[in-house]
Amino acid sequence: MNTRKALIVGSTGLTGGYCLQALLDDPVYSEVITLQRKPIITPHSKLKEVITAFDTTLEKTLSPMDAQDVFCCLGTTIKKAGSQEAFREIDFSLVLRVAHIMRQQGVEQFIVISAMGADKESKVFYSRIKGEMEESLQRLNFPCLRILRPSLLLGNRKEFRLAERAAIVLNPLWKMLLIGSFKKYRPVEAEKVARFMVKVAHQQPISGVHVYESDLIL
Protein backbone atom coordinates (compact mmCIF):
# COMPACT_ATOMS: atom_id res chain seq x y z
CA MET A 1 0.00 0.00 0.00
CA ASN A 2 1.13 3.54 -0.70
CA THR A 3 1.46 6.11 2.04
CA ARG A 4 -2.06 6.94 3.16
CA LYS A 5 -4.06 9.33 5.33
CA ALA A 6 -6.43 8.15 8.02
CA LEU A 7 -9.36 9.77 9.78
CA ILE A 8 -10.23 8.41 13.23
CA VAL A 9 -13.48 9.19 15.01
CA GLY A 10 -13.80 8.33 18.69
CA SER A 11 -10.09 8.64 19.45
CA THR A 12 -10.68 9.76 23.05
CA GLY A 13 -12.38 6.49 24.01
CA LEU A 14 -10.70 3.33 25.29
CA THR A 15 -10.34 1.50 21.98
CA GLY A 16 -10.04 4.72 20.01
CA GLY A 17 -7.05 5.81 22.05
CA TYR A 18 -5.22 2.58 21.28
CA CYS A 19 -6.23 2.82 17.61
CA LEU A 20 -4.87 6.36 17.39
CA GLN A 21 -1.53 5.27 18.81
CA ALA A 22 -1.36 2.32 16.42
CA LEU A 23 -2.02 4.61 13.47
CA LEU A 24 0.63 7.09 14.59
CA ASP A 25 3.12 4.21 14.92
CA ASP A 26 2.27 2.80 11.49
CA PRO A 27 4.60 3.93 8.66
CA VAL A 28 1.82 3.33 6.11
CA TYR A 29 0.05 6.47 7.34
CA SER A 30 1.70 9.84 6.68
CA GLU A 31 -1.10 11.77 8.40
CA VAL A 32 -3.67 10.84 11.03
CA ILE A 33 -6.66 13.16 11.40
CA THR A 34 -8.72 13.05 14.57
CA LEU A 35 -12.27 14.32 14.92
CA GLN A 36 -12.96 15.27 18.54
CA ARG A 37 -14.50 17.76 20.94
CA LYS A 38 -11.31 18.72 22.82
CA PRO A 39 -7.61 18.90 21.89
CA ILE A 40 -5.31 15.97 22.67
CA ILE A 41 -2.65 16.80 25.25
CA THR A 42 0.28 15.06 23.55
CA PRO A 43 1.19 16.43 20.08
CA HIS A 44 2.65 14.32 17.26
CA SER A 45 4.19 15.25 13.91
CA LYS A 46 1.70 13.06 12.01
CA LEU A 47 -1.33 14.20 13.99
CA LYS A 48 -3.88 16.69 12.70
CA GLU A 49 -6.66 17.52 15.17
CA VAL A 50 -10.05 18.70 13.99
CA ILE A 51 -12.19 20.08 16.82
CA THR A 52 -15.96 19.84 16.41
CA ALA A 53 -19.12 19.91 18.49
CA PHE A 54 -20.57 17.12 16.32
CA ASP A 55 -23.54 19.38 15.60
CA THR A 56 -25.08 20.66 12.39
CA THR A 57 -21.68 22.00 11.30
CA LEU A 58 -20.21 18.49 11.00
CA GLU A 59 -20.75 18.36 7.24
CA LYS A 60 -18.82 21.59 6.79
CA THR A 61 -16.09 20.40 9.18
CA LEU A 62 -15.53 17.22 7.18
CA SER A 63 -15.61 18.85 3.77
CA PRO A 64 -13.16 18.46 2.27
CA MET A 65 -11.35 15.74 4.26
CA ASP A 66 -8.46 14.17 2.40
CA ALA A 67 -8.35 10.67 3.89
CA GLN A 68 -8.46 7.23 2.28
CA ASP A 69 -9.29 5.23 5.43
CA VAL A 70 -11.79 5.99 8.19
CA PHE A 71 -11.51 4.27 11.56
CA CYS A 72 -14.75 4.59 13.51
CA CYS A 73 -14.40 3.86 17.24
CA LEU A 74 -17.56 5.65 18.34
CA GLY A 75 -19.51 3.89 21.05
CA THR A 76 -21.02 4.29 24.50
CA THR A 77 -23.36 2.51 26.89
CA ILE A 78 -27.00 3.19 27.67
CA LYS A 79 -26.01 3.98 31.26
CA LYS A 80 -23.35 6.50 30.25
CA ALA A 81 -25.51 8.04 27.51
CA GLY A 82 -28.43 8.42 29.89
CA SER A 83 -31.16 6.84 27.79
CA GLN A 84 -31.77 4.49 24.89
CA GLU A 85 -32.45 7.49 22.65
CA ALA A 86 -29.13 9.13 23.57
CA PHE A 87 -27.31 5.84 23.06
CA ARG A 88 -28.84 5.44 19.60
CA GLU A 89 -27.83 8.99 18.72
CA ILE A 90 -24.15 8.09 19.20
CA ASP A 91 -23.90 4.43 18.21
CA PHE A 92 -26.19 4.70 15.21
CA SER A 93 -26.97 8.25 14.07
CA LEU A 94 -23.51 9.80 14.56
CA VAL A 95 -21.76 6.81 13.02
CA LEU A 96 -24.02 7.03 9.98
CA ARG A 97 -23.58 10.81 9.67
CA VAL A 98 -19.80 10.49 9.55
CA ALA A 99 -20.02 7.53 7.18
CA HIS A 100 -22.40 9.29 4.81
CA ILE A 101 -20.26 12.42 4.63
CA MET A 102 -17.06 10.48 4.02
CA ARG A 103 -18.72 8.21 1.46
CA GLN A 104 -19.66 11.30 -0.54
CA GLN A 105 -16.01 12.37 -0.43
CA GLY A 106 -14.85 9.09 -1.95
CA VAL A 107 -13.20 7.42 1.05
CA GLU A 108 -11.81 3.99 0.12
CA GLN A 109 -12.21 2.12 3.41
CA PHE A 110 -14.52 2.45 6.40
CA ILE A 111 -13.47 0.33 9.39
CA VAL A 112 -15.94 0.27 12.28
CA ILE A 113 -16.31 -1.39 15.67
CA SER A 114 -19.68 -3.06 16.11
CA ALA A 115 -20.36 -5.79 18.68
CA MET A 116 -20.69 -9.54 18.96
CA GLY A 117 -24.31 -10.55 18.43
CA ALA A 118 -25.19 -7.51 16.32
CA ASP A 119 -28.55 -8.26 14.72
CA LYS A 120 -31.21 -5.84 13.51
CA GLU A 121 -33.88 -8.40 14.53
CA SER A 122 -32.53 -8.88 18.06
CA LYS A 123 -34.83 -8.37 21.02
CA VAL A 124 -31.84 -6.93 22.89
CA PHE A 125 -31.79 -3.17 22.28
CA TYR A 126 -27.98 -2.85 22.22
CA SER A 127 -27.55 -5.70 19.72
CA ARG A 128 -30.42 -4.44 17.59
CA ILE A 129 -28.94 -0.94 17.26
CA LYS A 130 -25.56 -2.40 16.30
CA GLY A 131 -27.26 -4.60 13.70
CA GLU A 132 -29.16 -1.63 12.27
CA MET A 133 -25.93 0.33 12.13
CA GLU A 134 -24.18 -2.44 10.21
CA GLU A 135 -27.02 -2.76 7.69
CA SER A 136 -27.18 1.00 7.13
CA LEU A 137 -23.44 1.17 6.53
CA GLN A 138 -23.66 -1.60 3.96
CA ARG A 139 -26.34 0.36 2.10
CA LEU A 140 -23.85 3.19 1.59
CA ASN A 141 -21.85 0.87 -0.72
CA PHE A 142 -18.36 1.76 0.42
CA PRO A 143 -15.64 0.38 -1.85
CA CYS A 144 -14.49 -1.46 1.28
CA LEU A 145 -16.37 -1.84 4.56
CA ARG A 146 -14.74 -3.71 7.44
CA ILE A 147 -16.86 -4.54 10.49
CA LEU A 148 -15.37 -5.78 13.76
CA ARG A 149 -17.61 -7.62 16.23
CA PRO A 150 -15.64 -7.94 19.47
CA SER A 151 -16.96 -9.52 22.63
CA LEU A 152 -16.83 -7.67 25.97
CA LEU A 153 -13.97 -5.16 25.85
CA LEU A 154 -11.33 -5.12 28.57
CA GLY A 155 -9.15 -2.17 29.53
CA ASN A 156 -8.55 0.59 32.03
CA ARG A 157 -11.47 2.98 31.74
CA LYS A 158 -12.04 6.17 33.68
CA GLU A 159 -15.53 5.08 34.67
CA PHE A 160 -16.35 1.95 36.67
CA ARG A 161 -18.09 -0.89 34.83
CA LEU A 162 -18.95 -3.86 37.02
CA ALA A 163 -19.27 -6.39 34.19
CA GLU A 164 -15.86 -5.48 32.81
CA ARG A 165 -14.17 -5.61 36.21
CA ALA A 166 -15.66 -9.04 36.79
CA ALA A 167 -14.53 -10.17 33.34
CA ILE A 168 -10.96 -9.07 34.07
CA VAL A 169 -10.88 -11.09 37.28
CA LEU A 170 -12.39 -14.15 35.59
CA ASN A 171 -10.44 -13.85 32.35
CA PRO A 172 -8.08 -16.80 33.10
CA LEU A 173 -11.15 -18.94 33.70
CA TRP A 174 -12.78 -17.87 30.44
CA LYS A 175 -9.64 -18.88 28.55
CA MET A 176 -9.86 -22.39 29.96
CA LEU A 177 -13.62 -22.86 29.56
CA LEU A 178 -14.39 -20.96 26.36
CA ILE A 179 -12.58 -22.96 23.71
CA GLY A 180 -13.35 -24.13 20.19
CA SER A 181 -16.56 -22.61 18.83
CA PHE A 182 -17.09 -20.84 22.17
CA LYS A 183 -13.84 -18.89 21.92
CA LYS A 184 -15.62 -15.88 20.43
CA TYR A 185 -17.38 -15.31 23.77
CA ARG A 186 -14.12 -14.61 25.59
CA PRO A 187 -13.60 -10.98 26.66
CA VAL A 188 -11.03 -9.23 24.47
CA GLU A 189 -8.57 -6.46 25.31
CA ALA A 190 -9.43 -3.13 23.70
CA GLU A 191 -5.82 -2.72 22.61
CA LYS A 192 -6.03 -5.97 20.61
CA VAL A 193 -9.17 -4.75 18.88
CA ALA A 194 -7.54 -1.44 18.01
CA ARG A 195 -4.40 -2.99 16.58
CA PHE A 196 -6.52 -5.51 14.66
CA MET A 197 -8.39 -2.59 13.05
CA VAL A 198 -5.17 -1.13 11.73
CA LYS A 199 -3.84 -4.53 10.66
CA VAL A 200 -6.89 -5.45 8.53
CA ALA A 201 -6.86 -2.03 6.88
CA HIS A 202 -3.67 -3.18 5.13
CA GLN A 203 -5.13 -6.44 3.90
CA GLN A 204 -6.27 -7.33 0.41
CA PRO A 205 -8.80 -7.16 -1.06
CA ILE A 206 -9.64 -3.54 -0.39
CA SER A 207 -13.14 -4.13 -1.71
CA GLY A 208 -16.42 -5.59 -0.53
CA VAL A 209 -17.81 -6.11 2.97
CA HIS A 210 -15.67 -7.97 5.52
CA VAL A 211 -16.91 -9.03 8.95
CA TYR A 212 -14.49 -10.08 11.70
CA GLU A 213 -15.91 -11.99 14.66
CA SER A 214 -14.37 -11.83 18.12
CA ASP A 215 -12.60 -15.19 17.95
CA LEU A 216 -10.66 -14.02 14.87
CA ILE A 217 -9.70 -10.80 16.65
CA LEU A 218 -8.42 -12.89 19.56
Coordinates of C-alpha atoms in Angstrom, one line a residue:
M1 CA 0.0 0.0 0.0
N2 CA 1.1 3.5 -0.7
T3 CA 1.5 6.1 2.0
R4 CA -2.1 6.9 3.2
K5 CA -4.1 9.3 5.3
A6 CA -6.4 8.2 8.0
L7 CA -9.4 9.8 9.8
I8 CA -10.2 8.4 13.2
V9 CA -13.5 9.2 15.0
G10 CA -13.8 8.3 18.7
S11 CA -10.1 8.6 19.4
T12 CA -10.7 9.8 23.1
G13 CA -12.4 6.5 24.0
L14 CA -10.7 3.3 25.3
T15 CA -10.3 1.5 22.0
G16 CA -10.0 4.7 20.0
G17 CA -7.0 5.8 22.1
Y18 CA -5.2 2.6 21.3
C19 CA -6.2 2.8 17.6
L20 CA -4.9 6.4 17.4
Q21 CA -1.5 5.3 18.8
A22 CA -1.4 2.3 16.4
L23 CA -2.0 4.6 13.5
L24 CA 0.6 7.1 14.6
D25 CA 3.1 4.2 14.9
D26 CA 2.3 2.8 11.5
P27 CA 4.6 3.9 8.7
V28 CA 1.8 3.3 6.1
Y29 CA 0.1 6.5 7.3
S30 CA 1.7 9.8 6.7
E31 CA -1.1 11.8 8.4
V32 CA -3.7 10.8 11.0
I33 CA -6.7 13.2 11.4
T34 CA -8.7 13.1 14.6
L35 CA -12.3 14.3 14.9
Q36 CA -13.0 15.3 18.5
R37 CA -14.5 17.8 20.9
K38 CA -11.3 18.7 22.8
P39 CA -7.6 18.9 21.9
I40 CA -5.3 16.0 22.7
I41 CA -2.7 16.8 25.3
T42 CA 0.3 15.1 23.6
P43 CA 1.2 16.4 20.1
H44 CA 2.7 14.3 17.3
S45 CA 4.2 15.3 13.9
K46 CA 1.7 13.1 12.0
L47 CA -1.3 14.2 14.0
K48 CA -3.9 16.7 12.7
E49 CA -6.7 17.5 15.2
V50 CA -10.1 18.7 14.0
I51 CA -12.2 20.1 16.8
T52 CA -16.0 19.8 16.4
A53 CA -19.1 19.9 18.5
F54 CA -20.6 17.1 16.3
D55 CA -23.5 19.4 15.6
T56 CA -25.1 20.7 12.4
T57 CA -21.7 22.0 11.3
L58 CA -20.2 18.5 11.0
E59 CA -20.8 18.4 7.2
K60 CA -18.8 21.6 6.8
T61 CA -16.1 20.4 9.2
L62 CA -15.5 17.2 7.2
S63 CA -15.6 18.9 3.8
P64 CA -13.2 18.5 2.3
M65 CA -11.4 15.7 4.3
D66 CA -8.5 14.2 2.4
A67 CA -8.3 10.7 3.9
Q68 CA -8.5 7.2 2.3
D69 CA -9.3 5.2 5.4
V70 CA -11.8 6.0 8.2
F71 CA -11.5 4.3 11.6
C72 CA -14.7 4.6 13.5
C73 CA -14.4 3.9 17.2
L74 CA -17.6 5.6 18.3
G75 CA -19.5 3.9 21.1
T76 CA -21.0 4.3 24.5
T77 CA -23.4 2.5 26.9
I78 CA -27.0 3.2 27.7
K79 CA -26.0 4.0 31.3
K80 CA -23.4 6.5 30.2
A81 CA -25.5 8.0 27.5
G82 CA -28.4 8.4 29.9
S83 CA -31.2 6.8 27.8
Q84 CA -31.8 4.5 24.9
E85 CA -32.4 7.5 22.7
A86 CA -29.1 9.1 23.6
F87 CA -27.3 5.8 23.1
R88 CA -28.8 5.4 19.6
E89 CA -27.8 9.0 18.7
I90 CA -24.1 8.1 19.2
D91 CA -23.9 4.4 18.2
F92 CA -26.2 4.7 15.2
S93 CA -27.0 8.2 14.1
L94 CA -23.5 9.8 14.6
V95 CA -21.8 6.8 13.0
L96 CA -24.0 7.0 10.0
R97 CA -23.6 10.8 9.7
V98 CA -19.8 10.5 9.5
A99 CA -20.0 7.5 7.2
H100 CA -22.4 9.3 4.8
I101 CA -20.3 12.4 4.6
M102 CA -17.1 10.5 4.0
R103 CA -18.7 8.2 1.5
Q104 CA -19.7 11.3 -0.5
Q105 CA -16.0 12.4 -0.4
G106 CA -14.8 9.1 -2.0
V107 CA -13.2 7.4 1.0
E108 CA -11.8 4.0 0.1
Q109 CA -12.2 2.1 3.4
F110 CA -14.5 2.4 6.4
I111 CA -13.5 0.3 9.4
V112 CA -15.9 0.3 12.3
I113 CA -16.3 -1.4 15.7
S114 CA -19.7 -3.1 16.1
A115 CA -20.4 -5.8 18.7
M116 CA -20.7 -9.5 19.0
G117 CA -24.3 -10.6 18.4
A118 CA -25.2 -7.5 16.3
D119 CA -28.6 -8.3 14.7
K120 CA -31.2 -5.8 13.5
E121 CA -33.9 -8.4 14.5
S122 CA -32.5 -8.9 18.1
K123 CA -34.8 -8.4 21.0
V124 CA -31.8 -6.9 22.9
F125 CA -31.8 -3.2 22.3
Y126 CA -28.0 -2.9 22.2
S127 CA -27.5 -5.7 19.7
R128 CA -30.4 -4.4 17.6
I129 CA -28.9 -0.9 17.3
K130 CA -25.6 -2.4 16.3
G131 CA -27.3 -4.6 13.7
E132 CA -29.2 -1.6 12.3
M133 CA -25.9 0.3 12.1
E134 CA -24.2 -2.4 10.2
E135 CA -27.0 -2.8 7.7
S136 CA -27.2 1.0 7.1
L137 CA -23.4 1.2 6.5
Q138 CA -23.7 -1.6 4.0
R139 CA -26.3 0.4 2.1
L140 CA -23.8 3.2 1.6
N141 CA -21.9 0.9 -0.7
F142 CA -18.4 1.8 0.4
P143 CA -15.6 0.4 -1.9
C144 CA -14.5 -1.5 1.3
L145 CA -16.4 -1.8 4.6
R146 CA -14.7 -3.7 7.4
I147 CA -16.9 -4.5 10.5
L148 CA -15.4 -5.8 13.8
R149 CA -17.6 -7.6 16.2
P150 CA -15.6 -7.9 19.5
S151 CA -17.0 -9.5 22.6
L152 CA -16.8 -7.7 26.0
L153 CA -14.0 -5.2 25.8
L154 CA -11.3 -5.1 28.6
G155 CA -9.1 -2.2 29.5
N156 CA -8.5 0.6 32.0
R157 CA -11.5 3.0 31.7
K158 CA -12.0 6.2 33.7
E159 CA -15.5 5.1 34.7
F160 CA -16.3 2.0 36.7
R161 CA -18.1 -0.9 34.8
L162 CA -18.9 -3.9 37.0
A163 CA -19.3 -6.4 34.2
E164 CA -15.9 -5.5 32.8
R165 CA -14.2 -5.6 36.2
A166 CA -15.7 -9.0 36.8
A167 CA -14.5 -10.2 33.3
I168 CA -11.0 -9.1 34.1
V169 CA -10.9 -11.1 37.3
L170 CA -12.4 -14.1 35.6
N171 CA -10.4 -13.8 32.3
P172 CA -8.1 -16.8 33.1
L173 CA -11.2 -18.9 33.7
W174 CA -12.8 -17.9 30.4
K175 CA -9.6 -18.9 28.5
M176 CA -9.9 -22.4 30.0
L177 CA -13.6 -22.9 29.6
L178 CA -14.4 -21.0 26.4
I179 CA -12.6 -23.0 23.7
G180 CA -13.4 -24.1 20.2
S181 CA -16.6 -22.6 18.8
F182 CA -17.1 -20.8 22.2
K183 CA -13.8 -18.9 21.9
K184 CA -15.6 -15.9 20.4
Y185 CA -17.4 -15.3 23.8
R186 CA -14.1 -14.6 25.6
P187 CA -13.6 -11.0 26.7
V188 CA -11.0 -9.2 24.5
E189 CA -8.6 -6.5 25.3
A190 CA -9.4 -3.1 23.7
E191 CA -5.8 -2.7 22.6
K192 CA -6.0 -6.0 20.6
V193 CA -9.2 -4.7 18.9
A194 CA -7.5 -1.4 18.0
R195 CA -4.4 -3.0 16.6
F196 CA -6.5 -5.5 14.7
M197 CA -8.4 -2.6 13.0
V198 CA -5.2 -1.1 11.7
K199 CA -3.8 -4.5 10.7
V200 CA -6.9 -5.5 8.5
A201 CA -6.9 -2.0 6.9
H202 CA -3.7 -3.2 5.1
Q203 CA -5.1 -6.4 3.9
Q204 CA -6.3 -7.3 0.4
P205 CA -8.8 -7.2 -1.1
I206 CA -9.6 -3.5 -0.4
S207 CA -13.1 -4.1 -1.7
G208 CA -16.4 -5.6 -0.5
V209 CA -17.8 -6.1 3.0
H210 CA -15.7 -8.0 5.5
V211 CA -16.9 -9.0 9.0
Y212 CA -14.5 -10.1 11.7
E213 CA -15.9 -12.0 14.7
S214 CA -14.4 -11.8 18.1
D215 CA -12.6 -15.2 17.9
L216 CA -10.7 -14.0 14.9
I217 CA -9.7 -10.8 16.7
L218 CA -8.4 -12.9 19.6

